[in-house]
Coordinates of C-alpha atoms and ligand atoms in Angstrom, one line a residue:
M23 CA 112.1 29.6 4.2
D24 CA 109.8 32.4 5.2
I25 CA 107.8 34.3 2.6
I26 CA 109.6 37.6 3.0
T27 CA 113.2 36.2 2.7
K28 CA 112.0 34.2 -0.3
T29 CA 110.6 37.2 -2.0
E30 CA 113.7 39.3 -1.2
K31 CA 115.8 36.5 -2.7
I32 CA 113.7 36.6 -5.9
I33 CA 114.1 40.3 -6.2
K34 CA 117.8 40.0 -5.6
D35 CA 118.1 37.4 -8.4
V36 CA 116.1 39.7 -10.7
L37 CA 118.3 42.6 -10.0
A38 CA 121.4 40.6 -10.6
E39 CA 120.1 39.4 -13.9
N40 CA 119.7 43.0 -14.9
N41 CA 123.2 43.8 -13.7
Y42 CA 122.0 46.0 -10.8
E43 CA 124.2 45.6 -7.8
E44 CA 122.3 45.8 -4.6
E45 CA 123.5 44.5 -1.2
N46 CA 120.4 45.1 0.7
V47 CA 117.0 44.2 -0.7
V48 CA 114.2 44.9 1.8
L49 CA 110.6 44.2 1.4
S50 CA 108.3 46.3 3.5
V51 CA 104.7 46.3 4.5
S52 CA 102.6 48.2 2.1
S53 CA 101.7 51.8 3.1
R54 CA 98.9 51.6 0.6
P55 CA 97.2 48.2 1.0
E56 CA 94.8 48.9 -1.7
F57 CA 97.7 48.6 -4.2
G58 CA 99.3 45.5 -2.8
Q59 CA 100.3 43.5 0.2
F60 CA 104.0 44.4 0.3
Q61 CA 106.3 47.0 -1.3
Y62 CA 109.7 47.1 -2.8
N63 CA 111.1 50.6 -2.8
G64 CA 114.6 50.0 -4.1
A65 CA 114.0 51.2 -7.7
M66 CA 114.6 54.8 -6.8
G67 CA 117.9 54.2 -5.2
L68 CA 119.1 52.0 -8.1
A69 CA 118.0 54.6 -10.7
K70 CA 120.1 57.2 -8.9
K71 CA 123.1 54.9 -8.7
Y72 CA 122.8 53.9 -12.4
K73 CA 121.7 57.4 -13.5
T74 CA 118.5 56.2 -15.2
N75 CA 114.8 56.8 -14.8
P76 CA 113.3 55.1 -11.6
R77 CA 110.1 54.0 -13.4
E78 CA 112.1 52.3 -16.1
V79 CA 114.1 50.4 -13.5
A80 CA 110.9 49.5 -11.7
Q81 CA 109.3 48.4 -15.0
K82 CA 112.2 46.1 -15.7
I83 CA 111.9 44.5 -12.2
V84 CA 108.2 44.1 -12.6
D85 CA 108.5 42.4 -16.0
E86 CA 110.8 39.8 -14.4
L87 CA 108.7 39.4 -11.3
N88 CA 105.6 38.8 -13.4
K89 CA 107.3 35.6 -14.6
Y90 CA 107.0 34.1 -11.1
E91 CA 103.7 32.4 -10.4
I92 CA 103.6 33.2 -6.8
F93 CA 102.9 36.8 -7.4
E94 CA 99.8 38.6 -8.6
N95 CA 98.9 42.1 -9.5
I96 CA 102.4 43.6 -9.4
N97 CA 102.2 47.3 -10.1
I98 CA 104.2 50.5 -9.9
A99 CA 103.0 53.5 -8.0
G100 CA 104.4 57.1 -7.8
P101 CA 108.0 57.5 -8.9
G102 CA 108.7 53.8 -8.7
F103 CA 107.3 52.0 -5.7
I104 CA 106.7 48.4 -6.6
N105 CA 103.6 46.9 -5.1
I106 CA 103.5 43.1 -4.7
S107 CA 100.7 40.7 -3.9
Y108 CA 100.7 36.9 -3.7
S109 CA 98.5 34.6 -5.7
K110 CA 95.8 32.8 -3.9
K111 CA 97.3 29.5 -4.9
Y112 CA 100.7 30.4 -3.4
L113 CA 99.2 31.9 -0.3
T114 CA 97.2 28.7 0.4
E115 CA 100.3 26.6 -0.1
Y116 CA 102.4 28.8 2.1
L117 CA 99.9 29.2 4.9
T118 CA 99.3 25.5 5.0
E119 CA 103.0 24.9 5.2
I120 CA 103.5 27.3 8.1
S121 CA 100.4 26.1 9.9
K122 CA 102.4 22.9 10.6
D123 CA 105.2 24.9 12.2
V124 CA 104.8 28.7 12.5
S125 CA 108.4 29.2 13.4
E126 CA 109.0 28.7 9.6
N127 CA 107.4 32.1 9.3
V128 CA 110.5 33.7 10.8
K129 CA 113.7 35.0 9.2
K130 CA 116.7 33.1 10.4
Y131 CA 120.2 34.3 11.0
P132 CA 123.5 32.5 10.8
K133 CA 124.0 30.9 14.2
K134 CA 125.9 32.9 16.8
K135 CA 126.6 32.1 20.4
I136 CA 124.9 34.8 22.5
F137 CA 125.4 35.1 26.2
L138 CA 122.8 37.1 28.1
D139 CA 123.2 38.6 31.5
Y140 CA 119.9 39.8 33.1
G141 CA 117.9 39.7 36.2
G142 CA 120.8 40.6 38.5
A143 CA 118.9 40.5 41.7
N144 CA 120.9 41.2 44.9
V145 CA 121.2 38.7 47.6
A146 CA 119.7 39.6 51.0
K147 CA 117.8 42.6 49.6
A148 CA 114.2 42.5 48.6
L149 CA 113.6 41.7 45.0
H150 CA 112.1 44.8 43.6
V151 CA 110.3 45.8 40.4
G152 CA 113.6 46.9 38.7
H153 CA 115.0 43.4 38.8
L154 CA 111.8 42.2 37.5
R155 CA 111.8 44.3 34.4
T156 CA 115.3 43.4 33.4
A157 CA 114.3 39.8 33.9
N158 CA 111.2 40.1 31.7
I159 CA 113.1 41.9 29.0
G160 CA 116.1 39.6 29.2
E161 CA 114.1 36.5 29.1
A162 CA 112.2 37.7 26.0
L163 CA 115.3 38.8 24.2
K164 CA 116.9 35.4 24.9
R165 CA 113.9 33.6 23.5
L166 CA 113.8 36.0 20.5
A167 CA 117.5 35.5 19.8
S168 CA 117.0 31.7 19.9
L169 CA 113.9 31.9 17.7
V170 CA 115.9 33.6 14.9
G171 CA 118.5 30.9 15.0
N172 CA 121.1 31.7 17.6
E173 CA 122.5 29.6 20.4
V174 CA 121.8 31.3 23.7
I175 CA 123.1 31.0 27.3
S176 CA 121.6 33.0 30.2
D177 CA 123.1 34.0 33.5
V178 CA 121.3 35.7 36.3
H179 CA 124.5 37.3 37.6
L180 CA 123.4 37.8 41.2
G181 CA 124.8 40.6 43.3
D182 CA 126.0 38.1 45.9
I183 CA 128.6 40.3 47.6
G184 CA 129.0 43.9 48.4
R185 CA 128.0 46.5 50.9
Q186 CA 124.8 44.7 51.6
S187 CA 126.7 41.7 52.8
G188 CA 128.6 43.8 55.4
M189 CA 125.3 45.4 56.5
V190 CA 123.5 42.1 57.0
I191 CA 126.4 40.5 58.9
Y192 CA 126.8 43.6 61.0
Q193 CA 123.1 43.5 62.0
L194 CA 123.2 39.8 62.7
R195 CA 126.2 40.3 65.0
E196 CA 124.2 43.0 66.9
E197 CA 121.3 40.6 67.3
H198 CA 123.2 37.4 67.9
P199 CA 126.6 38.2 69.4
E200 CA 126.7 34.7 70.8
W201 CA 126.9 33.0 67.4
V202 CA 130.2 31.2 66.8
F203 CA 130.6 33.2 63.6
F204 CA 131.5 36.1 65.8
D205 CA 133.8 34.3 68.2
E206 CA 137.3 35.2 67.1
N207 CA 138.7 32.3 69.1
Y208 CA 136.5 29.7 67.6
E209 CA 138.4 27.0 65.7
G210 CA 135.8 24.3 64.9
E211 CA 133.7 23.8 61.9
Y212 CA 131.1 26.5 61.3
P213 CA 127.4 25.5 61.2
T214 CA 125.7 25.3 57.8
E215 CA 122.3 26.5 59.0
I216 CA 121.0 29.4 61.0
T217 CA 117.6 30.1 62.3
I218 CA 116.7 33.0 60.1
T219 CA 114.3 33.2 57.2
N220 CA 114.0 35.4 54.1
A221 CA 111.5 37.5 55.9
D222 CA 114.1 38.2 58.5
L223 CA 116.5 39.3 55.8
E224 CA 113.9 41.7 54.4
R225 CA 113.8 43.3 57.8
I226 CA 117.5 43.2 58.6
Y227 CA 118.9 44.8 55.4
P228 CA 116.8 48.0 55.4
L229 CA 117.3 48.4 59.2
A230 CA 121.1 48.1 59.0
S231 CA 121.2 50.3 55.9
T232 CA 119.3 53.1 57.7
K233 CA 121.5 52.7 60.8
A234 CA 124.7 52.9 58.8
K235 CA 123.6 55.9 56.8
E236 CA 122.8 57.7 60.1
N237 CA 126.0 56.8 61.9
D238 CA 129.5 57.0 60.5
E239 CA 131.0 54.6 63.0
I240 CA 128.5 51.9 62.0
M241 CA 129.2 52.6 58.3
E242 CA 132.9 52.1 59.0
E243 CA 132.2 48.8 60.7
V244 CA 130.1 47.7 57.7
R245 CA 133.0 48.6 55.4
K246 CA 135.4 46.6 57.6
I247 CA 133.2 43.5 57.6
T248 CA 132.7 43.8 53.8
A249 CA 136.4 44.0 53.2
E250 CA 137.1 41.0 55.5
L251 CA 134.5 39.0 53.7
D252 CA 136.0 40.0 50.3
K253 CA 139.4 38.8 51.5
G254 CA 137.9 35.5 52.5
K255 CA 137.6 35.6 56.3
K256 CA 136.4 32.0 57.1
S257 CA 133.7 32.8 59.6
Y258 CA 132.1 35.5 57.5
V259 CA 132.3 33.5 54.3
A260 CA 130.5 30.6 56.1
L261 CA 127.8 32.9 57.5
W262 CA 127.4 34.7 54.2
N263 CA 127.0 31.4 52.3
I264 CA 124.1 30.4 54.5
I265 CA 122.4 33.8 53.9
K266 CA 123.0 33.4 50.2
E267 CA 121.3 30.1 50.2
I268 CA 118.2 31.4 52.0
S269 CA 118.0 34.5 49.7
I270 CA 118.7 32.7 46.5
K271 CA 115.9 30.3 47.2
N272 CA 113.5 33.2 47.4
I273 CA 114.9 34.9 44.3
K274 CA 114.5 31.6 42.3
N275 CA 111.0 31.4 43.4
M276 CA 110.2 34.9 42.2
Y277 CA 111.9 34.5 38.9
T278 CA 110.1 31.3 38.3
K279 CA 106.8 33.1 38.8
I280 CA 107.5 35.4 35.9
N281 CA 108.9 32.6 33.8
A282 CA 112.5 33.8 33.8
K283 CA 114.7 30.8 33.3
F284 CA 118.4 30.9 33.7
D285 CA 120.9 28.4 32.4
L286 CA 123.4 29.6 35.0
W287 CA 122.7 30.8 38.5
E288 CA 126.1 32.4 39.0
G289 CA 126.9 35.5 41.0
E290 CA 129.7 38.0 41.3
T291 CA 131.6 35.8 43.7
D292 CA 131.8 33.0 41.1
S293 CA 134.3 35.2 39.4
Y294 CA 136.8 35.2 42.3
P295 CA 138.9 32.4 40.8
Y296 CA 139.4 34.5 37.7
I297 CA 140.5 37.7 39.4
D298 CA 144.2 37.2 39.6
E299 CA 144.5 36.2 35.9
M300 CA 142.3 39.1 34.9
L301 CA 144.6 41.5 36.8
E302 CA 147.6 39.9 35.2
I303 CA 146.2 40.5 31.8
L304 CA 145.4 44.1 32.5
K305 CA 148.8 44.6 34.0
N306 CA 150.6 43.1 31.1
A307 CA 148.7 45.2 28.7
K308 CA 149.7 48.3 30.7
C309 CA 146.1 49.0 31.5
L310 CA 146.5 49.4 35.2
E311 CA 147.8 52.6 36.9
E312 CA 147.8 53.8 40.4
S313 CA 145.6 56.6 41.3
Q314 CA 145.3 57.8 44.9
G315 CA 146.1 54.3 46.1
A316 CA 143.6 52.5 43.9
L317 CA 144.3 50.7 40.6
V318 CA 142.5 52.2 37.7
C319 CA 142.2 51.8 33.9
D320 CA 142.2 54.9 31.8
V321 CA 139.5 54.5 29.1
K322 CA 139.0 57.9 27.7
L323 CA 139.3 58.4 23.9
D324 CA 140.2 61.5 21.9
T325 CA 136.8 61.2 20.2
D326 CA 134.8 61.4 23.4
K327 CA 132.4 64.3 23.6
A328 CA 131.8 63.9 27.3
E329 CA 134.5 62.9 29.7
I330 CA 134.6 59.3 30.6
P331 CA 136.5 58.8 33.9
P332 CA 138.9 55.9 34.5
L333 CA 137.5 52.6 35.7
V334 CA 138.5 51.7 39.3
V335 CA 139.6 48.1 39.2
I336 CA 141.0 47.6 42.7
K337 CA 140.0 49.8 45.7
T338 CA 142.5 51.8 47.8
D339 CA 142.3 49.1 50.6
G340 CA 143.2 46.4 48.1
T341 CA 139.7 44.9 48.0
T342 CA 137.6 44.1 44.9
L343 CA 134.5 46.0 43.8
Y344 CA 131.7 45.5 41.3
A345 CA 133.9 46.3 38.3
T346 CA 136.7 43.9 39.4
R347 CA 134.2 41.1 39.5
E348 CA 132.6 42.3 36.2
L349 CA 135.9 42.0 34.4
A350 CA 136.8 38.6 36.0
T351 CA 133.3 37.4 35.0
I352 CA 134.0 38.4 31.4
L353 CA 137.2 36.4 31.5
S354 CA 135.4 33.4 33.0
R355 CA 132.7 33.6 30.3
K356 CA 135.2 33.9 27.6
Q357 CA 137.2 30.9 28.8
R358 CA 134.3 28.7 29.5
F359 CA 131.9 29.6 26.7
N360 CA 133.7 31.7 24.2
P361 CA 130.5 33.6 23.1
D362 CA 130.3 35.7 20.0
E363 CA 128.3 38.3 21.9
I364 CA 127.5 39.2 25.5
W365 CA 124.3 41.2 26.1
Y366 CA 123.7 43.0 29.4
I367 CA 120.2 43.8 30.2
V368 CA 120.5 46.2 33.1
D369 CA 119.1 49.4 34.6
S370 CA 119.9 52.2 32.1
R371 CA 121.7 54.2 34.8
Q372 CA 124.6 51.7 34.5
G373 CA 125.3 52.7 30.9
M374 CA 128.5 54.7 31.7
Y375 CA 129.9 52.0 33.9
F376 CA 129.4 49.4 31.2
E377 CA 131.0 51.6 28.6
Q378 CA 134.1 51.8 30.9
V379 CA 134.0 48.0 31.4
F380 CA 133.8 47.3 27.7
R381 CA 136.6 49.7 26.9
T382 CA 138.8 48.2 29.5
S383 CA 138.1 44.7 28.1
Y384 CA 139.1 45.6 24.6
K385 CA 142.0 47.8 25.5
S386 CA 143.6 45.1 27.6
N387 CA 142.7 42.4 25.2
L388 CA 140.8 40.6 27.9
V389 CA 138.6 39.7 24.9
D390 CA 139.3 40.2 21.3
K391 CA 137.7 42.9 19.2
N392 CA 135.4 40.6 17.3
M393 CA 133.6 39.6 20.5
K394 CA 130.7 42.0 20.7
F395 CA 129.4 43.6 23.9
E396 CA 125.9 45.0 23.9
F397 CA 124.5 47.1 26.7
I398 CA 120.7 47.1 26.7
G399 CA 119.7 49.8 29.3
V400 CA 116.3 49.3 30.9
G401 CA 114.2 52.2 32.0
T402 CA 112.4 52.3 35.4
M403 CA 108.9 51.4 36.1
N404 CA 107.3 54.3 37.8
G405 CA 104.1 54.9 39.7
K406 CA 101.4 57.3 38.7
D407 CA 103.4 60.1 40.5
G408 CA 106.3 59.5 38.1
K409 CA 108.5 58.2 40.9
P410 CA 109.8 54.6 41.2
F411 CA 106.9 52.3 41.9
K412 CA 106.0 52.2 45.6
T413 CA 103.6 50.2 47.7
R414 CA 100.4 51.9 48.9
D415 CA 102.1 52.8 52.1
G416 CA 105.2 54.2 50.4
G417 CA 107.6 51.3 50.8
V418 CA 109.7 49.8 48.0
M419 CA 107.3 47.7 45.9
K420 CA 108.2 44.0 46.0
L421 CA 107.3 41.7 43.2
E422 CA 105.1 39.6 45.4
S423 CA 103.0 42.6 46.6
L424 CA 102.8 43.9 43.0
L425 CA 101.5 40.5 41.8
N426 CA 98.9 40.5 44.6
E427 CA 97.7 44.0 43.7
I428 CA 97.4 43.0 40.0
K429 CA 95.5 39.9 41.0
E430 CA 92.9 41.9 42.9
E431 CA 92.2 43.6 39.5
T432 CA 92.4 40.5 37.3
S433 CA 90.6 38.0 39.5
K434 CA 87.3 39.3 38.1
Y435 CA 88.0 37.7 34.8
V436 CA 87.8 34.3 36.4
Q437 CA 84.2 34.0 37.4
D438 CA 83.1 30.5 36.3
S439 CA 81.6 29.1 39.4
N440 CA 82.0 25.5 38.1
M441 CA 85.7 25.7 38.2
E442 CA 87.8 24.1 40.8
E443 CA 89.6 26.5 43.1
S444 CA 93.0 25.3 42.0
E445 CA 92.1 26.0 38.3
K446 CA 90.8 29.4 39.3
K447 CA 94.1 30.2 41.0
D448 CA 96.1 29.0 38.1
I449 CA 94.2 31.1 35.6
S450 CA 94.3 34.2 37.8
D451 CA 98.1 33.7 38.3
K452 CA 98.6 33.5 34.5
V453 CA 96.4 36.5 33.8
A454 CA 98.2 38.6 36.4
V455 CA 101.6 37.6 35.1
A456 CA 100.5 38.4 31.6
A457 CA 99.2 41.8 32.6
L458 CA 102.5 42.6 34.2
K459 CA 104.8 41.2 31.5
Y460 CA 102.9 42.7 28.6
A461 CA 102.9 46.1 30.3
D462 CA 106.6 45.7 30.9
L463 CA 107.4 44.8 27.3
L464 CA 105.1 47.3 25.6
P465 CA 107.0 50.5 26.0
N466 CA 110.5 51.0 24.6
V467 CA 113.0 49.1 26.6
E468 CA 115.0 52.2 27.6
K469 CA 112.0 54.4 28.5
D470 CA 110.8 54.9 32.0
Y471 CA 107.1 54.2 32.1
I472 CA 104.2 54.6 34.3
F473 CA 102.7 51.4 35.7
D474 CA 99.0 52.0 36.0
I475 CA 97.5 48.8 37.4
S476 CA 93.9 49.4 36.4
K477 CA 94.9 50.4 32.9
F478 CA 97.3 47.4 32.3
C479 CA 94.7 45.0 33.7
S480 CA 91.9 46.2 31.5
L481 CA 90.2 43.8 29.1
E482 CA 90.4 46.4 26.4
G483 CA 93.4 48.0 24.7
K484 CA 97.0 46.9 24.6
T485 CA 97.0 44.7 27.7
G486 CA 97.9 41.2 28.7
P487 CA 94.3 40.3 29.6
Y488 CA 93.0 41.5 26.2
I489 CA 95.5 39.3 24.4
L490 CA 94.9 36.3 26.6
Y491 CA 91.1 36.7 26.3
S492 CA 91.5 36.8 22.5
V493 CA 93.7 33.8 22.4
V494 CA 91.6 31.8 24.8
R495 CA 88.6 32.5 22.6
M496 CA 90.4 31.2 19.5
K497 CA 91.3 28.1 21.4
S498 CA 87.8 27.5 22.7
L499 CA 86.3 28.0 19.2
L500 CA 88.6 25.4 17.8
A501 CA 87.7 23.0 20.6
K502 CA 84.0 23.5 20.1
S503 CA 84.3 22.9 16.4
N504 CA 85.1 19.2 17.1
M505 CA 87.3 19.1 14.1
S506 CA 91.1 18.6 14.0
D507 CA 91.8 19.1 10.4
Y508 CA 90.8 22.1 8.3
K509 CA 91.8 23.3 4.9
M510 CA 92.0 26.7 3.5
Y511 CA 89.8 27.0 0.3
D512 CA 89.6 30.6 -0.5
I513 CA 89.7 34.1 0.8
Y514 CA 86.2 35.4 1.3
S515 CA 86.4 38.9 2.7
Q516 CA 88.5 42.0 3.0
T517 CA 89.1 41.4 6.7
E518 CA 90.3 37.9 6.0
K519 CA 92.7 39.3 3.5
E520 CA 94.0 41.8 6.0
L521 CA 94.4 39.2 8.6
I522 CA 96.4 37.0 6.3
T523 CA 98.6 39.8 5.2
K524 CA 99.2 40.6 8.9
I525 CA 100.4 37.0 9.4
L526 CA 102.7 37.3 6.4
E527 CA 104.1 40.4 8.0
M528 CA 105.4 38.5 10.9
P529 CA 108.9 37.8 9.6
I530 CA 109.5 41.5 9.0
R531 CA 108.3 42.5 12.5
I532 CA 110.3 39.8 14.3
D533 CA 113.4 40.7 12.3
T534 CA 113.0 44.4 13.3
A535 CA 112.5 43.4 16.9
F536 CA 115.7 41.3 16.9
R537 CA 117.9 43.8 15.0
N538 CA 116.8 46.7 17.2
K539 CA 116.1 44.7 20.3
T540 CA 112.7 46.3 20.6
L541 CA 110.2 43.9 22.1
S542 CA 107.5 46.5 21.6
E543 CA 107.6 45.5 18.0
I544 CA 106.3 42.1 19.1
T545 CA 103.8 43.3 21.7
E546 CA 102.4 45.8 19.1
Y547 CA 102.3 43.2 16.4
I548 CA 100.3 40.7 18.6
Y549 CA 97.9 43.5 19.4
E550 CA 97.4 44.4 15.7
L551 CA 96.9 40.7 14.9
D552 CA 94.4 40.0 17.6
S553 CA 92.4 43.2 16.9
L554 CA 92.1 42.1 13.3
Y555 CA 91.2 38.6 14.4
N556 CA 88.5 39.9 16.7
K557 CA 87.0 41.9 13.9
F558 CA 87.0 38.8 11.7
Y559 CA 85.4 36.9 14.5
A560 CA 82.7 39.5 14.9
E561 CA 81.9 39.5 11.2
N562 CA 81.4 35.7 10.9
R563 CA 79.4 33.0 12.5
I564 CA 82.0 30.4 12.2
L565 CA 80.6 27.4 14.0
T566 CA 77.1 27.6 12.4
E567 CA 78.3 28.3 8.9
Q568 CA 76.5 26.0 6.4
D569 CA 79.1 26.3 3.6
E570 CA 81.6 23.7 4.6
S571 CA 84.5 25.3 2.6
K572 CA 84.0 28.6 4.3
K573 CA 83.7 27.0 7.7
Q574 CA 86.9 25.1 7.2
T575 CA 88.8 28.1 5.9
W576 CA 87.7 30.2 8.9
L577 CA 88.8 27.5 11.3
F578 CA 92.0 27.2 9.4
I579 CA 92.6 30.9 9.9
T580 CA 91.6 30.8 13.5
N581 CA 94.1 27.9 14.1
L582 CA 96.9 29.7 12.3
T583 CA 96.3 33.0 14.2
Y584 CA 96.2 31.0 17.4
K585 CA 99.5 29.3 16.6
V586 CA 101.2 32.6 15.8
N587 CA 100.0 34.0 19.1
K588 CA 101.3 31.0 21.0
L589 CA 104.7 31.2 19.4
L590 CA 105.0 34.9 20.1
L591 CA 103.6 34.8 23.6
D592 CA 106.0 32.0 24.3
T593 CA 108.8 34.2 23.0
L594 CA 107.7 36.9 25.4
A595 CA 107.5 34.1 28.1
I596 CA 103.8 34.7 28.7
D597 CA 101.7 31.6 29.4
V598 CA 98.2 31.2 28.0
P599 CA 95.6 29.6 30.3
D600 CA 93.3 26.9 28.9
R601 CA 90.2 29.0 29.6
M602 CA 89.2 32.2 31.2
Ligands
LIG711 N1 123.2 43.4 40.7 C1 123.2 44.5 39.9 C2 122.3 45.6 40.3 O1 121.3 45.3 41.1 C3 122.9 44.1 38.5 C4 123.8 43.2 37.8 C5 123.9 43.4 36.3 N2 124.8 42.5 35.6 C6 126.1 42.7 35.6 N3 126.9 41.9 34.9 N4 126.7 43.8 36.2 O2 122.5 46.7 40.0

């Protein structure tokens, strides 16, 4: 059990022995480290509840806590803040224990099944930075949820049908009218391959989109094609399946580059088999009414401050839309996985839509009330001009070009001329991805933020390269020591003590990150930890230290700090190169 949970449990026991009822015992990081490593601030609340003097309550708690050998120097400050420190003996024991498996230094939750929906790239459209951020955040949240003890399942939920399908098919018909897909009299088997590439798709979609926007007739054609595809027209389905395959291959490639791993590669169309049953459920629950030819679900509540419009479930022309497939997907996930929670990590501008979807699901009993939905809205990544990130020539920034621009900045960190080209490439890839991901995860999830390449690639400050540089240095120090086993003997300096306290703080920070779904809690923590480590590193000459106990202790601390970094960077899905 992690040190924080253990301490909170002790305090809980002590309170119970004194007949104080308290549901929630929280230990926090000390705001005055000179008085203690951690703080318990519950005495004031208890005194109020039991109408006694807070210092008296605090004193009672302290008297009991003093009986435990693991603590040291417990004292009361101000009106009743209890400062707690751990004995050196216990610290040595605990740190030795977690150095074998640092995930022991994490608060665990009762296991739930959490289904995460993130990434959400759209087939046949260029994968842009927005789909990248939801992937980075989703992947990290998934790993975090798993780290604290949950079972997780992830699905990329591709946008594999919609207006873009109609546009691409329209444009292909313009360019290749001779294809059998467009021959209404064709009765044979449709081909399973065509001669276009992903690069063609990247040209075709924007072209068709511009044309359709400028010309109503073309837009109408696109609508017609989209509707026919939705209704299952064989030739279009066959063609669209080929396009999907080409595009998904590219999407997989991109998501692999940023370490986003999905258990399921499903898309909106995978929900088709569930649509009828979903509609049946809504109908039976009297959740579908006709409105101007469409079928909608009224979701407003008396308590609403702003008006929430009804959710359109079936369009006027009888075809499905994003929401239809959303609801059917929910039914599919419920039937196949029966999760306790579904988390959606999606552009924050879809917040209202998801509110409508969640309300419809509960109102119609598509899912029962104890299945929890969570919408995690993600802010946009903007350029220095405050507008969505663009390429140098003003186009939509694609992941690939973004990574290349970052690499131009970070390649200077890989200078070693003795390195093989392949190793250099591997390192520069990892540094670039780390720069991007760390920058993506540092601000609050819902905030728009400005992506400033030179700032996020700097070797100083809160950046991926700074963290990697620090971690690689720990690793190389450990390698150079030529020792594989080190013991902690003592604590020799103030900086060491601060560094150790920072490591003990980890369960609190991860817990906060998980409860509030704030990954910035973790990125900030890693930065604080590594800054302290680098201070410690600068103060000591570890490898040439003559005092064997000191040297071993310092290597022990280095190793532990390294392991904490590895675990947390792995949680954020950031790879660490072997050297830099
Ligand atoms: N494809 C969607 C988009 O680009 C995101 C999908 C999000 N997930 C979902 N279940 N709707 O906006």
